[in-house]
PDB file of C-alpha atoms in Angstrom:
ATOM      1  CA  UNK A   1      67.172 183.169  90.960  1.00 71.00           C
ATOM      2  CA  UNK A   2      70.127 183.845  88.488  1.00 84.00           C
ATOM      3  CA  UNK A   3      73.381 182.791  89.703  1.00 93.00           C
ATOM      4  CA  UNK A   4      76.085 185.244  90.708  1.00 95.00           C
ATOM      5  CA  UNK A   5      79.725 184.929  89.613  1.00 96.00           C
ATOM      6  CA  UNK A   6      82.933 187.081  89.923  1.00 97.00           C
ATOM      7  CA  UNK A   7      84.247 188.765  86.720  1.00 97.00           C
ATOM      8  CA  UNK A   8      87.426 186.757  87.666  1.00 97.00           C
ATOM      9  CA  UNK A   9      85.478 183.506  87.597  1.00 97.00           C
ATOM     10  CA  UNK A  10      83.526 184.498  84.760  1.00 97.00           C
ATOM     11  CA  UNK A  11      87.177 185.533  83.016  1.00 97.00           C
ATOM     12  CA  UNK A  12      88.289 181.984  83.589  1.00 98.00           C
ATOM     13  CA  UNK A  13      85.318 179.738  83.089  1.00 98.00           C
ATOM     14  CA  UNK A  14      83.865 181.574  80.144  1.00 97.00           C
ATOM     15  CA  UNK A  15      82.983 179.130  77.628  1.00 97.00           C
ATOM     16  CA  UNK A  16      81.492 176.809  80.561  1.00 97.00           C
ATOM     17  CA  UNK A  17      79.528 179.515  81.594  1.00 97.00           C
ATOM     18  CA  UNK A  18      78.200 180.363  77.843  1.00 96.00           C
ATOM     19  CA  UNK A  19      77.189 176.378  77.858  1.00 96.00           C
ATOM     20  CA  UNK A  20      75.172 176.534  81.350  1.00 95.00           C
ATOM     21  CA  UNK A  21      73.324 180.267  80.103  1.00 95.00           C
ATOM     22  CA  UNK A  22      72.538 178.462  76.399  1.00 95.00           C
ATOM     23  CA  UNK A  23      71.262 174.768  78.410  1.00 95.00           C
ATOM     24  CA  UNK A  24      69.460 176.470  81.152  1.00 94.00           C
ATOM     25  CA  UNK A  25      68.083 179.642  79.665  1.00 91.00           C
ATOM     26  CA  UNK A  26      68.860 181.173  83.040  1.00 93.00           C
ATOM     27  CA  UNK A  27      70.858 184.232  82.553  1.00 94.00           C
ATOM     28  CA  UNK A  28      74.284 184.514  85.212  1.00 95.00           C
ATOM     29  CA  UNK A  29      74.963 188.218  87.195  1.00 95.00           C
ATOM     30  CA  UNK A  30      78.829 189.054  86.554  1.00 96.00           C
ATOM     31  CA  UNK A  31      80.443 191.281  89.620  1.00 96.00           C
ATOM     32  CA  UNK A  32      83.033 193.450  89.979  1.00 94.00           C
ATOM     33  CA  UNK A  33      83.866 194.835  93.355  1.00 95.00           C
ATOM     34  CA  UNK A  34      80.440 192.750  94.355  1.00 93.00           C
ATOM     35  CA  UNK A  35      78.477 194.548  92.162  1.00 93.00           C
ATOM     36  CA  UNK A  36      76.292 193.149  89.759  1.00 93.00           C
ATOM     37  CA  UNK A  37      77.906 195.020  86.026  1.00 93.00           C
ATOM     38  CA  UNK A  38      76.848 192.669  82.972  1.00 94.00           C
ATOM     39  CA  UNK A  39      74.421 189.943  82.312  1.00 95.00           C
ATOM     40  CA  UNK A  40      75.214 186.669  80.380  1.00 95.00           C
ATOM     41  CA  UNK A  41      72.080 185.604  78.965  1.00 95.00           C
ATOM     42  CA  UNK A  42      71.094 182.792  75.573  1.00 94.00           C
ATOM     43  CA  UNK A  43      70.627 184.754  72.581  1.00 94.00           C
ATOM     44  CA  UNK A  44      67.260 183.458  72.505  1.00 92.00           C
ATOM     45  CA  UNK A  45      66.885 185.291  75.831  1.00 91.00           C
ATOM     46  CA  UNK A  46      68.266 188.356  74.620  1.00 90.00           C
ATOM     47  CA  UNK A  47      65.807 188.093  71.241  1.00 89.00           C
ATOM     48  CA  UNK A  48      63.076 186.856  73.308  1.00 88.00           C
ATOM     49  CA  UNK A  49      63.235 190.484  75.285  1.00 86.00           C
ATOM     50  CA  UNK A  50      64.260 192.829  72.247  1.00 83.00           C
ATOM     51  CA  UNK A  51      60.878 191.964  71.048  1.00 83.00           C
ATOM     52  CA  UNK A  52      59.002 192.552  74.099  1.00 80.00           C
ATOM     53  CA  UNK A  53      60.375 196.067  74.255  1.00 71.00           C
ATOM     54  CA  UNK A  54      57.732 199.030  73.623  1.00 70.00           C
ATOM     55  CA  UNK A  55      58.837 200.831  70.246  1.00 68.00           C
ATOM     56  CA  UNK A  56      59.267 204.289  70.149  1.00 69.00           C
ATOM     57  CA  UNK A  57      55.938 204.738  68.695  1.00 74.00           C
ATOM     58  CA  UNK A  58      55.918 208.761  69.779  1.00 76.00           C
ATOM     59  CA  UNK A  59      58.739 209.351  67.419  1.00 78.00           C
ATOM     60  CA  UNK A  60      57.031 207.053  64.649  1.00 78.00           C
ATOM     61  CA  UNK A  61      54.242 209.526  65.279  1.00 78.00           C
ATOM     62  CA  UNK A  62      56.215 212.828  64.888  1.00 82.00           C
ATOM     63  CA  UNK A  63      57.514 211.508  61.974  1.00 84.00           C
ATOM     64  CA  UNK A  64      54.039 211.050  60.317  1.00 82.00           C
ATOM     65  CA  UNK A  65      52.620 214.237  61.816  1.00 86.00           C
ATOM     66  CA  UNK A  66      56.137 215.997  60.434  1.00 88.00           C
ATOM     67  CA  UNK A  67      55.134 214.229  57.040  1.00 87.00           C
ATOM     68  CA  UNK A  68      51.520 215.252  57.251  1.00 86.00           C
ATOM     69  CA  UNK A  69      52.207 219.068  57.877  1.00 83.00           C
ATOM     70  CA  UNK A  70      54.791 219.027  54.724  1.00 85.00           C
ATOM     71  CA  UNK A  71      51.650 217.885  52.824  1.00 84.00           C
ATOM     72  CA  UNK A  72      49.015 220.234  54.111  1.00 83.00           C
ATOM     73  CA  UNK A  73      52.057 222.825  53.226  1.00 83.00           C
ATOM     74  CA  UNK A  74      52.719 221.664  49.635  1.00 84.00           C
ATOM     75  CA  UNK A  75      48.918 221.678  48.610  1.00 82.00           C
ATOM     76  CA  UNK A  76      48.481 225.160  50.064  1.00 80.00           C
ATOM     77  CA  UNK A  77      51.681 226.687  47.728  1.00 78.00           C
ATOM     78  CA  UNK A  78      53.798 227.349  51.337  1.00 71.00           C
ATOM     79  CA  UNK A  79      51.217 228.091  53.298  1.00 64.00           C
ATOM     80  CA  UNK A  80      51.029 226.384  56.863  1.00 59.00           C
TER      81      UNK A  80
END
């Protein structure tokens, strides 16, 4: 479970906290009001999930189909 600090806390012990997220590869909640509002998390982390993300392969798609149709256009002198 990722430890929970206050953004006061986190204000004030920043550079400890950076060490602890970077040794640990645990990310830390920060609160406000006692609600969770930013993660601290190791770069490696943060790279680590970037990559894991799903690209936006439907608008890769358009793109190509856009591409395709300007084609099909040209050959047929403006013709769809």
């Amino acid at each position: 479970m990722s430890r929970v600090v206050s953004a006061t806390e986190a204000r004030i012990h920043f550079g400890q906290l950076m060490r602890e997220v970077v040794e640990s590869q645990e990310a830390i909640i920060v609160e406000r009001g006692g609600k969770p509002h930013v993660v601290l998390l190791s770069i490696s982390e943060y790279e680590r999930m970037r990559a894991a993300q799903p690209r936006d392969t439907w608008r890769e798609g358009l793109e190509e189909a856009i591409r395709v149709g300007a084609r099909i256009k040209a050959r047929r002198g403006g013709w769809p």
